[in-house]
Coordinates of C-alpha atoms and ligand atoms in Angstrom, one line a residue:
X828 CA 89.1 74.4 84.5
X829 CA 90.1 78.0 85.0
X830 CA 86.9 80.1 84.1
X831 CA 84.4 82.0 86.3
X832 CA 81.2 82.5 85.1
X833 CA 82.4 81.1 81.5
X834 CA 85.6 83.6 81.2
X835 CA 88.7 82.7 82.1
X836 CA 90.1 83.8 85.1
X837 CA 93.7 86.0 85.8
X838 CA 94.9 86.4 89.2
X839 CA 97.5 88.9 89.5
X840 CA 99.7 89.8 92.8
X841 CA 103.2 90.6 93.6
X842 CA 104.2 87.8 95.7
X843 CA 103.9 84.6 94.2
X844 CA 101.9 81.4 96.2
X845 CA 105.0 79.1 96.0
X846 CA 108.3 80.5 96.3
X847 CA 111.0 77.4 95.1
X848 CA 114.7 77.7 97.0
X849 CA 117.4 75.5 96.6
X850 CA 118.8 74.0 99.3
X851 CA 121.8 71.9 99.5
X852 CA 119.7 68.4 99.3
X853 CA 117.0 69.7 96.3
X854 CA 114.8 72.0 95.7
X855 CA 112.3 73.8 98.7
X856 CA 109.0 75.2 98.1
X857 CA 107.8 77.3 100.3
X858 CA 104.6 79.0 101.1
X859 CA 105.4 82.6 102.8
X860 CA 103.1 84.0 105.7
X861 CA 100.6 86.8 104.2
X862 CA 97.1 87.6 104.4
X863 CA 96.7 88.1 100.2
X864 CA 98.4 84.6 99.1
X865 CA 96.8 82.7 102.1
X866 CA 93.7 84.1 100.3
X867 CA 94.2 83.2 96.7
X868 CA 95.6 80.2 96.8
X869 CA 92.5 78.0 98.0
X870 CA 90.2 80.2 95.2
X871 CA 92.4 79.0 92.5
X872 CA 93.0 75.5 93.5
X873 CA 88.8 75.4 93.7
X874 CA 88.6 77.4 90.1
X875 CA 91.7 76.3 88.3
X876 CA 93.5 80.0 86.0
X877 CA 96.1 81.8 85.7
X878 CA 98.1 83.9 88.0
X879 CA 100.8 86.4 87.3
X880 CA 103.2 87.4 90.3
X881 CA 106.8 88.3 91.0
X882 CA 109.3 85.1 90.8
X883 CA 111.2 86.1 93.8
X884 CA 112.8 82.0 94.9
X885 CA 116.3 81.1 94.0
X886 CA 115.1 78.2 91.9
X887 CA 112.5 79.7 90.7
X888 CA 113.4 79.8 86.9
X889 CA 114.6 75.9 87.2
X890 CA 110.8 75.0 88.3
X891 CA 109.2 77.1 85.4
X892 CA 110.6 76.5 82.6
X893 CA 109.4 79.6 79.7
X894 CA 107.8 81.5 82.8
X895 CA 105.5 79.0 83.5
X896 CA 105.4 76.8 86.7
X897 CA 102.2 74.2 87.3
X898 CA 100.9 74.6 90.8
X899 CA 100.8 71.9 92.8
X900 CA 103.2 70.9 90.6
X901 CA 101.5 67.2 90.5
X902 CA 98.3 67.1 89.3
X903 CA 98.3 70.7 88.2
X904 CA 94.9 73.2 89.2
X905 CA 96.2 76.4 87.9
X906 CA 99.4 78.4 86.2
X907 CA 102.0 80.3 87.6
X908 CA 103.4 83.1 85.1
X909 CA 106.7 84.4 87.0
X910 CA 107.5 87.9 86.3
X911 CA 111.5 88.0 87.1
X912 CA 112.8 91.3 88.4
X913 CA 116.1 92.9 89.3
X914 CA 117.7 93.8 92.5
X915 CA 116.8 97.3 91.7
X916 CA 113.6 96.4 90.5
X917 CA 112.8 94.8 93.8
X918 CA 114.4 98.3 95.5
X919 CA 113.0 100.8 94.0
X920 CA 109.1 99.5 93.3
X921 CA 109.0 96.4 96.0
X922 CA 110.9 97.9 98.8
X923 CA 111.1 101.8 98.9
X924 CA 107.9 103.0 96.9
X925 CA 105.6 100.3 98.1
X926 CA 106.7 99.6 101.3
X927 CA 108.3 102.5 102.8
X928 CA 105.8 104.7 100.9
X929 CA 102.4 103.6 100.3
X930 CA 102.2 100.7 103.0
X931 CA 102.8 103.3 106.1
X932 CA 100.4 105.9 104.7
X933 CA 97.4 103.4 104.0
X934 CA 98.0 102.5 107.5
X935 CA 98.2 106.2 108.4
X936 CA 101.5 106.5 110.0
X937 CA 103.0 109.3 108.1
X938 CA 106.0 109.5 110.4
X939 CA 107.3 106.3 108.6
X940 CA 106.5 107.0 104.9
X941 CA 109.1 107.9 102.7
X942 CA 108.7 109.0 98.9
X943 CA 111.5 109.4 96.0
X944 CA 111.0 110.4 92.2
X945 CA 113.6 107.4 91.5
X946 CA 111.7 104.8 93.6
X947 CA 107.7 106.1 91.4
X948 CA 109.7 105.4 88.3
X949 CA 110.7 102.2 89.2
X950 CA 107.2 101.6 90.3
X951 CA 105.7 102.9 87.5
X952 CA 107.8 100.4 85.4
X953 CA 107.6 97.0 87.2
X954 CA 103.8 98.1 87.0
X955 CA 104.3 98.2 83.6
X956 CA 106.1 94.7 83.2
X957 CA 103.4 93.2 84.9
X958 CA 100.8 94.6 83.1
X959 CA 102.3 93.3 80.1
X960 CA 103.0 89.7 81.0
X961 CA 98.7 90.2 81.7
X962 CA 98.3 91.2 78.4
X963 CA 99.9 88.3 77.0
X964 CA 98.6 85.5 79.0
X965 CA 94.6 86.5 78.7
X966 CA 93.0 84.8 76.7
X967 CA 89.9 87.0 75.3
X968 CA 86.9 87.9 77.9
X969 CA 89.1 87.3 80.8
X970 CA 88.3 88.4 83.9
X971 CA 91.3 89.9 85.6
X972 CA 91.8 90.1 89.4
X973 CA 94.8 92.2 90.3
X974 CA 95.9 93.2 94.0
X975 CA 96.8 95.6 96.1
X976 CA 99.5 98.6 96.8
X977 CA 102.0 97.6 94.7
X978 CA 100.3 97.2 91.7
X979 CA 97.8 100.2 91.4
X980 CA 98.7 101.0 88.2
X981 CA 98.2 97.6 87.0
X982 CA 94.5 98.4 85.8
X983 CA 94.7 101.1 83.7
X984 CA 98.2 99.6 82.2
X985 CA 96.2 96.9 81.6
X986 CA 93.3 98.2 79.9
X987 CA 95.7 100.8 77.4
X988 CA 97.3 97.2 76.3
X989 CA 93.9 95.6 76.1
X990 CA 90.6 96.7 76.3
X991 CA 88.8 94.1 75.6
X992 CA 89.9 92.4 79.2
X993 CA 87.5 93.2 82.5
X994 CA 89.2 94.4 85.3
X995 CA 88.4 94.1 89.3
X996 CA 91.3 95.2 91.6
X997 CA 91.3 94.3 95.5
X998 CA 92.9 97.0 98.0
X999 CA 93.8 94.5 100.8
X1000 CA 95.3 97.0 103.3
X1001 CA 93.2 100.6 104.7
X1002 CA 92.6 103.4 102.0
X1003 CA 93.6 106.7 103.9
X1004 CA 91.7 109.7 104.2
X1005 CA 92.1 112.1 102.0
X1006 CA 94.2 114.8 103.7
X1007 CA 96.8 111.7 104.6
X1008 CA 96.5 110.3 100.7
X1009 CA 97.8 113.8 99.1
X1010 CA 101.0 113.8 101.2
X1011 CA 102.0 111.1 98.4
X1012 CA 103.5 113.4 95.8
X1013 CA 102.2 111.0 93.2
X1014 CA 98.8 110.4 94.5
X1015 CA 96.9 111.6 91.7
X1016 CA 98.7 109.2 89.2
X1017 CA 97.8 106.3 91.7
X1018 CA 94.7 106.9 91.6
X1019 CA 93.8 107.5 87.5
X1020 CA 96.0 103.7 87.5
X1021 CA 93.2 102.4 90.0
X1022 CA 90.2 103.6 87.7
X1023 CA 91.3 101.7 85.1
X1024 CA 89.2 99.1 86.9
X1025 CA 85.8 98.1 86.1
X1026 CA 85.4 97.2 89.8
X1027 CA 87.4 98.5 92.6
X1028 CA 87.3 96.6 96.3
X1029 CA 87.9 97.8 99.6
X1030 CA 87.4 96.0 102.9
X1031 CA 85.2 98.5 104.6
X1032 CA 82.8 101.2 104.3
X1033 CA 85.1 103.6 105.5
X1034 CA 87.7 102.5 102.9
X1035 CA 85.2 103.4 100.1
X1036 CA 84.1 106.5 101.5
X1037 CA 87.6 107.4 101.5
X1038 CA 88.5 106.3 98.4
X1039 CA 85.7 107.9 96.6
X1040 CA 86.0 111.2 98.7
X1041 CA 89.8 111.3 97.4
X1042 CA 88.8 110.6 93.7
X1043 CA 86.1 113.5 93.7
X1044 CA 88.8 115.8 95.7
X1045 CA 91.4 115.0 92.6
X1046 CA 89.8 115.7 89.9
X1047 CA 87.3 118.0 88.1
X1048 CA 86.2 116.3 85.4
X1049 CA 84.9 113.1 87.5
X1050 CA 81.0 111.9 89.3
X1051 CA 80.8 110.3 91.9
X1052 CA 77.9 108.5 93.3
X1053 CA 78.7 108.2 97.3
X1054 CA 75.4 106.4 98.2
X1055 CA 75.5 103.9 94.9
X1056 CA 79.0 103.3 95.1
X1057 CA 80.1 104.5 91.4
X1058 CA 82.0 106.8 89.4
X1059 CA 82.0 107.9 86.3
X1060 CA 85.2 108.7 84.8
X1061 CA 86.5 109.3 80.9
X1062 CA 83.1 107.4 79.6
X1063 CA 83.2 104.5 81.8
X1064 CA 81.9 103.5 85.0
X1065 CA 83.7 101.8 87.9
X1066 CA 82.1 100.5 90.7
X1067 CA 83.8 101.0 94.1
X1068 CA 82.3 98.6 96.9
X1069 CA 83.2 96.9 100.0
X1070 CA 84.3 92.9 99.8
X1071 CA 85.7 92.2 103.5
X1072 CA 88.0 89.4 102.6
X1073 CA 87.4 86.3 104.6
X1074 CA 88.2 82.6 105.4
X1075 CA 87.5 79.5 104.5
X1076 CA 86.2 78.2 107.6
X1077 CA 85.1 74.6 106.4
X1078 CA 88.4 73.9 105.6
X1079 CA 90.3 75.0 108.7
X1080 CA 87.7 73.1 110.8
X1081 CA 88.2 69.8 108.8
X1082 CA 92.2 70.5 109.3
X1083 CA 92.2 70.8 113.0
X1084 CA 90.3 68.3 113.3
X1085 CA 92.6 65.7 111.8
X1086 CA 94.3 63.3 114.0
X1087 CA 97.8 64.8 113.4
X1088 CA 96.4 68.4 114.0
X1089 CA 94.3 67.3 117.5
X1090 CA 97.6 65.5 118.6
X1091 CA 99.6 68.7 117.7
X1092 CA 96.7 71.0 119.5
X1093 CA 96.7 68.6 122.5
X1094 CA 100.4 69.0 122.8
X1095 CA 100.5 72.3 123.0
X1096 CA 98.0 72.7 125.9
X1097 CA 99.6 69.9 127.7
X1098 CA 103.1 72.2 127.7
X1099 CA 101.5 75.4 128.0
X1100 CA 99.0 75.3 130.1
X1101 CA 99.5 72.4 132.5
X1102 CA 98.5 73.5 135.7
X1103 CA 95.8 74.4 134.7
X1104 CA 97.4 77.6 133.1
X1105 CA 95.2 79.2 130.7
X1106 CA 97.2 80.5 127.2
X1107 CA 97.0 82.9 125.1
X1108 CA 98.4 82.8 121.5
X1109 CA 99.4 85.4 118.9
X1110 CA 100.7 85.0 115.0
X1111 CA 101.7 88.0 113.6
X1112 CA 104.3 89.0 110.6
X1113 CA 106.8 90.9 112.6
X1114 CA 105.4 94.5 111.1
X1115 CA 105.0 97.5 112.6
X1116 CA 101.2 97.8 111.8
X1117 CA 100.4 94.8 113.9
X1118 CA 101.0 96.5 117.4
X1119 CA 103.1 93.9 118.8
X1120 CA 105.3 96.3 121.2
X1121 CA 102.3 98.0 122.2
X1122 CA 100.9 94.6 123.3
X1123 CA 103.5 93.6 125.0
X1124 CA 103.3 96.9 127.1
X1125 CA 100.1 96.1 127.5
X1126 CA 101.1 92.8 129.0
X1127 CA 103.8 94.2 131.2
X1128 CA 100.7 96.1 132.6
X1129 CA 98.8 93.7 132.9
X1130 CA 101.1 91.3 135.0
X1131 CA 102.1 94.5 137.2
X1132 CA 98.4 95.2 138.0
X1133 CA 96.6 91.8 138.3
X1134 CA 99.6 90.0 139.8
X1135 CA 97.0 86.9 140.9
X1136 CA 97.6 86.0 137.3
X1137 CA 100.9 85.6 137.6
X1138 CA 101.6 81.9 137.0
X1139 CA 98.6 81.5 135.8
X1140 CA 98.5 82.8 132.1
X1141 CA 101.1 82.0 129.8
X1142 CA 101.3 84.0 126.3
X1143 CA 102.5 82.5 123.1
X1144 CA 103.6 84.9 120.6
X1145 CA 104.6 83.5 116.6
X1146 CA 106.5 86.4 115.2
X1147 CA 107.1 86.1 111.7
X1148 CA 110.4 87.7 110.2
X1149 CA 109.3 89.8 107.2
X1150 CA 110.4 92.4 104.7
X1151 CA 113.7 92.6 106.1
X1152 CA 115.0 94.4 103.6
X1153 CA 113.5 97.4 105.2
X1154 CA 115.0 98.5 108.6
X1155 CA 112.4 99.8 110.6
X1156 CA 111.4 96.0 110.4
X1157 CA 114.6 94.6 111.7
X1158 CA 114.5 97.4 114.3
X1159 CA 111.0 96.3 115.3
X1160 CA 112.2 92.6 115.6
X1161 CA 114.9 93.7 117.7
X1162 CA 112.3 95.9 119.7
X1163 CA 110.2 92.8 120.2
X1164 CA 113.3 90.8 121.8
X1165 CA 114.1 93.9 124.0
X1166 CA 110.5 94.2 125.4
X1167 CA 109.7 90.0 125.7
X1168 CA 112.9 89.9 127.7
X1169 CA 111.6 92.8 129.9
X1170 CA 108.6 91.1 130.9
X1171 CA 110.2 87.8 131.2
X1172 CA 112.8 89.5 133.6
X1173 CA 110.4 91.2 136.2
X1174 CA 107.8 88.2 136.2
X1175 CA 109.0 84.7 135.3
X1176 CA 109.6 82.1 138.1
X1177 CA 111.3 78.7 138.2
X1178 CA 108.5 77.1 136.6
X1179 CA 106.7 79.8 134.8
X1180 CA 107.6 82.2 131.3
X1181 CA 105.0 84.5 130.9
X1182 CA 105.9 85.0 127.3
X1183 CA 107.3 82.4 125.3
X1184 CA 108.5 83.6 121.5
X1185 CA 108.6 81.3 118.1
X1186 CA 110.4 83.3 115.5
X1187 CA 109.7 81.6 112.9
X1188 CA 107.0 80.7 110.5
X1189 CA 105.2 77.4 111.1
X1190 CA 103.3 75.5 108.5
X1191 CA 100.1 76.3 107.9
X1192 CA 97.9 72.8 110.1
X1193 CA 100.8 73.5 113.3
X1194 CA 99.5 77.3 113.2
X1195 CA 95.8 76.3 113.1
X1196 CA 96.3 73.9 115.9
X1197 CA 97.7 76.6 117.8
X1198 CA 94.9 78.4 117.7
X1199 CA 92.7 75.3 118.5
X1200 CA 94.8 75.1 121.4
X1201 CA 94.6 78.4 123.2
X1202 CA 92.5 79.7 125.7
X1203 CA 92.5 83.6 123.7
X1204 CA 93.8 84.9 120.6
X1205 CA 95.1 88.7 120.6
X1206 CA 94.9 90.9 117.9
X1207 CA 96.2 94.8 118.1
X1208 CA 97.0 95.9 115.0
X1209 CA 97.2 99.8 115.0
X1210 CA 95.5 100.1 111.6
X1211 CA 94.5 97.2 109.4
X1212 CA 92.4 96.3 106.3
X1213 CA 91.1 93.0 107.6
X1214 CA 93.6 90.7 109.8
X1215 CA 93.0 86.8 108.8
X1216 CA 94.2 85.5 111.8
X1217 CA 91.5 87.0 113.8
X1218 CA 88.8 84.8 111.2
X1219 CA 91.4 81.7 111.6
X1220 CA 91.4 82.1 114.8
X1221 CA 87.5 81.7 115.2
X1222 CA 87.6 79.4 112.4
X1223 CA 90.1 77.0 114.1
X1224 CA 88.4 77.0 117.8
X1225 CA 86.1 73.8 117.4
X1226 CA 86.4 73.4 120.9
X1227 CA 84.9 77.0 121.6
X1228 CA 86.8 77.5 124.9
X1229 CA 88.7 80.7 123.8
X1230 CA 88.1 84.2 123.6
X1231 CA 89.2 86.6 121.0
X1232 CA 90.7 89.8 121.7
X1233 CA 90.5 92.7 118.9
X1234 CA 91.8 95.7 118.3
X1235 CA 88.6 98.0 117.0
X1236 CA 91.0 99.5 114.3
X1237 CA 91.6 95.8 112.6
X1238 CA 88.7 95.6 109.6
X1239 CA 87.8 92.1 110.9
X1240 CA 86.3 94.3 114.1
X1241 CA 83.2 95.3 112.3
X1242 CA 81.9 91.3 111.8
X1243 CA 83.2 89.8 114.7
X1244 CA 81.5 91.7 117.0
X1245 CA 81.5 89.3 119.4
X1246 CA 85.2 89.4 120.4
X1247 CA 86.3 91.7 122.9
X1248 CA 87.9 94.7 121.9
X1249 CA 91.1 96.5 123.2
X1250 CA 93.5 99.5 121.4
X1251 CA 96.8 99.1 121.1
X1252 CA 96.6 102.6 121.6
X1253 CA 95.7 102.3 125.8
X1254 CA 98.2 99.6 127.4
X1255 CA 96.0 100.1 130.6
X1256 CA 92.7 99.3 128.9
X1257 CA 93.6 96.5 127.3
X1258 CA 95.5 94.8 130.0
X1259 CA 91.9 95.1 131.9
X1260 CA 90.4 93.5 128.6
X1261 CA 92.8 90.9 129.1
X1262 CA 91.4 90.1 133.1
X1263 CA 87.9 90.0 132.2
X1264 CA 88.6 87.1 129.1
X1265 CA 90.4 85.5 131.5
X1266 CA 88.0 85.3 134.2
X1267 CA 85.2 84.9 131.5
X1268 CA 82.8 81.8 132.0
X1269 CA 82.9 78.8 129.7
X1270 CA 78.9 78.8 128.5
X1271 CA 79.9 82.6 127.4
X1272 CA 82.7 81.7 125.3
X1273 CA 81.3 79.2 123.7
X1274 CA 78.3 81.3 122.8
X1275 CA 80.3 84.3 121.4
X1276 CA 82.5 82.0 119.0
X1277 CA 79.7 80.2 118.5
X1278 CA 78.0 83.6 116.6
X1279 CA 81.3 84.8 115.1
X1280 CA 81.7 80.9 113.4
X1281 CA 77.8 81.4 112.2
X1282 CA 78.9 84.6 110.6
X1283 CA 82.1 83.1 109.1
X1284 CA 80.0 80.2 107.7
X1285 CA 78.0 82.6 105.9
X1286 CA 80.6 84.9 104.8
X1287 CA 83.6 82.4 102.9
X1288 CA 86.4 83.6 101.5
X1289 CA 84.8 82.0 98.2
X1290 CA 81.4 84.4 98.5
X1291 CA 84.1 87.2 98.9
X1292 CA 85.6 86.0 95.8
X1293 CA 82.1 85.1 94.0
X1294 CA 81.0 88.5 94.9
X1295 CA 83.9 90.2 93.6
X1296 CA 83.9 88.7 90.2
X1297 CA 79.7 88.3 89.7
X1298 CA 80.1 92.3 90.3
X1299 CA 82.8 92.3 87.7
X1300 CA 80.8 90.1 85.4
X1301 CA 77.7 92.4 85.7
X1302 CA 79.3 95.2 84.9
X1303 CA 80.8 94.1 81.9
X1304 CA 77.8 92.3 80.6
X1305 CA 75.9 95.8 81.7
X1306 CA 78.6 97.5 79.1
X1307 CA 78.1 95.2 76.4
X1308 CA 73.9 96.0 76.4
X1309 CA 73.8 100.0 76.6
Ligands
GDG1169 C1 97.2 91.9 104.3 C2 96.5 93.1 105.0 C3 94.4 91.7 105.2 C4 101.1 84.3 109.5 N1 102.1 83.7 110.1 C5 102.2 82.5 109.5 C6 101.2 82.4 108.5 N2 100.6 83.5 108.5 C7 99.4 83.8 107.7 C8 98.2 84.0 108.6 C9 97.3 84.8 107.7 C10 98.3 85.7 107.0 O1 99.5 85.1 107.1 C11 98.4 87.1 107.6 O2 97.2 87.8 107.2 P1 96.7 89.1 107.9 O3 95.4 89.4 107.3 O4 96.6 88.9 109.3 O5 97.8 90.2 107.6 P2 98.7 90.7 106.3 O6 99.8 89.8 105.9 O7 99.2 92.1 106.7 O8 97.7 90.9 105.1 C12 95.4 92.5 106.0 C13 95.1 90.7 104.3 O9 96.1 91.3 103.5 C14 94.1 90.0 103.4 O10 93.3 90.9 102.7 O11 93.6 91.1 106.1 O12 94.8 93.6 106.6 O13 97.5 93.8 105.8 O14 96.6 84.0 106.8 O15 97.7 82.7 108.9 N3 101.0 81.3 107.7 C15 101.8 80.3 107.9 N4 102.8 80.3 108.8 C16 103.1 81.4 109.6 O16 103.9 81.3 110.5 N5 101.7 79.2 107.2

């Protein structure tokens, strides 16, 4: 247990897979909603490892005692090594540099990002602590997989403390061009932390050709190969590729399908679209990124301008309270009240809510039986590395009677091509989008999901991983040779 490819295999993220809270009758745990952990977990329950991450629960030091907490914690398949942090820890690195700086930039909405000295120190230090506790738990060869924006120094920490360790990091969310990245005051040390990598990820080819435009704009003494996908930097190469993340389909099909999940699924259609009402469903953590305002303009417009499907289309929207600390979130949440209530106001009937709201998260077989259950899935994320939900959503619809609705910005756009697409960015386009899937035949749904499953079945979240970590294993082995 716990190798790939014969090494042993180091997951590193910020927020942990299982967060444990205490409640007043025990102890809770609790998986949180989020594209990277929904990925990870399943790939280390199947290889078994390590995996170092922030211990961010309120009983999180009773359920690992020395650091260490067995997950599931019966029958163990891997280790979870908490890194604890302080309240200005979690400011200054979790909450102001990485989320009010780097988050809205990758995404491209400069308007939002703000940067502080104070905050890239902190950064620079919990990046640090991390990279230590990484150092200390890898056992020799290791393969280490790190993650994302708030950990980009995390590869070249990790290689000063130990070189002998291999090192692929994953950039889950969009790399920006370069004229956005240098508004960053410290984008030039983010980016000599990233090349500390052996193997850098990206989900799309866009992402790489930004990423390596921005490394050969930086620096002088660097070559990069755009058409190979490599640079060459102080003696070493790295190589920089696309991985689009994905799903693992077999498993979300086997879950809806379950007797508990079909009653759940059947439930749902029986409330929602009675009448023979078609619904439409959409899961989103309550972020700004996602486009959920712009959506429900878009809805507003579609109401006013097809009024024959009034009453006959009801809208489901799971919004997912998230990184409250921040306050253009809790703004956004209340924004997503305001605007609900504004359609809900000029079109609702006795018998008839056009948009319904769950603010909470569900567990994860309720939300896959939601998707089972509707009639069309919306996505309209302004900018977005991937978006799972648009692959669970496909995954999850055995019955293939829906239709997906994409935003062409989302990363997922480029595979499933056979979804319809719509911008958040025209409310008048996408609420005509939104009449033609409802007015769409059955024999053409069913063949569109039925290509966009084929492609799923063939791209898993394991090959994503398999393919992340075989390049990482080449290029190690290719080191060790010359
Ligand atoms: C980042 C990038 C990239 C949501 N609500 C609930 C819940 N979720 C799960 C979904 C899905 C995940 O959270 C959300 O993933 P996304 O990919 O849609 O978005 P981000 O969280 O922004 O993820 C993104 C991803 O990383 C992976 O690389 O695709 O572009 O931004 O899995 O199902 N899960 C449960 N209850 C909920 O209410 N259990």
């Amino acid at each position: 247990m716990g190798t790939f490819a014969g090494r042993p295999l180091v997951v590193v993220t910020n927020r942990e897979p299982y967060v444990d809270e205490t409640t007043r009758t025990g102890i809770r745990h609790v998986q949180r909603a989020g594209g990277v952990v929904s990925a990870l977990d399943p790939l280390l329950r199947e290889y078994g490892g390590d995996w170092v991450a922030w211990g961010s629960g309120t009983a999180d030091r009773l359920t690992a005692p020395g650091g260490v907490r067995p997950v599931p914690l019966k029958n163990p398949r891997y280790r979870l090594h908490r890194v604890y942090l302080s309240a200005e820890e979690v400011q200054g690195y979790y909450t102001r540099f990485a989320n009010q700086g780097i988050w809205p930039l990758s995404h491209m909405l400069i308007e939002r990002a703000r940067f502080s000295r104070r905050a890239w120190s902190v950064y620079r230090a919990v990046n640090l602590k991390f990279a230590r506790r990484v150092a200390r738990e890898s056992r020799p060869t290791a393969l280490v997989f790190s993650h994302d924006y708030q950990l980009a120094l995390v590869p070249s920490l990790v290689r000063q403390l130990r070189p002998d360790l291999a090192i692929a990091h994953f950039w889950h969310i969009p790399w920006p061009v370069f004229t956005v990245l240098r508004l960053c005051p410290q984008y030039q040390e983010i980016l000599r932390g990233l090349l500390g990598a052996d193997v850098l990820g990206f989900q799309t080819p866009d992402d790489v050709e930004s990423f390596l435009t921005s490394v050969q704009r930086s620096f002088r003494h660097v070559s990069v190969d755009h058409r190979r996908g490599y640079i060459q930097w102080q003696g070493r190469t790295i190589a920089v590729k696309t991985f689009p993340i994905s799903v693992d389909i077999a498993a979300i099909e086997e879950t809806v399908a379950t007797p508990r999940v079909t009653r759940w699924s059947n439930g749902i259609r029986r409330h929602f679209a009675r009448n023979s009402r078609q619904l439409g469903v959409s899961v989103d953590r309550a972020d700004y990124t996602k486009g959920i305002i712009p959506r429900l303009e878009a809805l507003h417009e579609f109401f006013n301008r097809y009024p024959q499907h009034r009453g006959q289309v009801s809208f489901l929207q799971v919004v997912v309270p998230t990184r409250s600390e921040v306050s253009a979130y809790r703004t956004l949440f209340r924004q997503v009240e305001q605007e609900t209530y504004r359609i809900n106001q000029a079109f609702a009937t006795t018998d008839w809510t056009p948009v319904i709201t769950i603010r909470r998260s569900l567990d994860r077989p309720r939300l896959m039986g939601l998707f089972r259950a509707a009639d069309f899935g919306l996505v309209s994320s302004l900018f977005d590395g991937m978006n799972l939900v648009a692959k669970e959503f496909v995954s999850a619809q055995i019955d293939r009677r829906g239709v997906l609705l994409l935003s062409e910005t989302a990363g997922a756009s480029l595979e499933l091509d056979q979804a319809l697409t719509v911008s958040p960015w025209d409310p008048e386009g996408f609420a005509q989008v939104l009449d033609l899937a409802l007015s769409m035949p059955l024999e053409e749904r069913r063949q569109r999901m039925q290509a966009m499953q084929q492609h799923l079945h063939q791209h898993t979240l394991y090959d994503w991983a398999t393919d992340i970590l075989s390049t990482l294993d080449e290029m190690v082995q290719n080191y060790v040779e010359s």
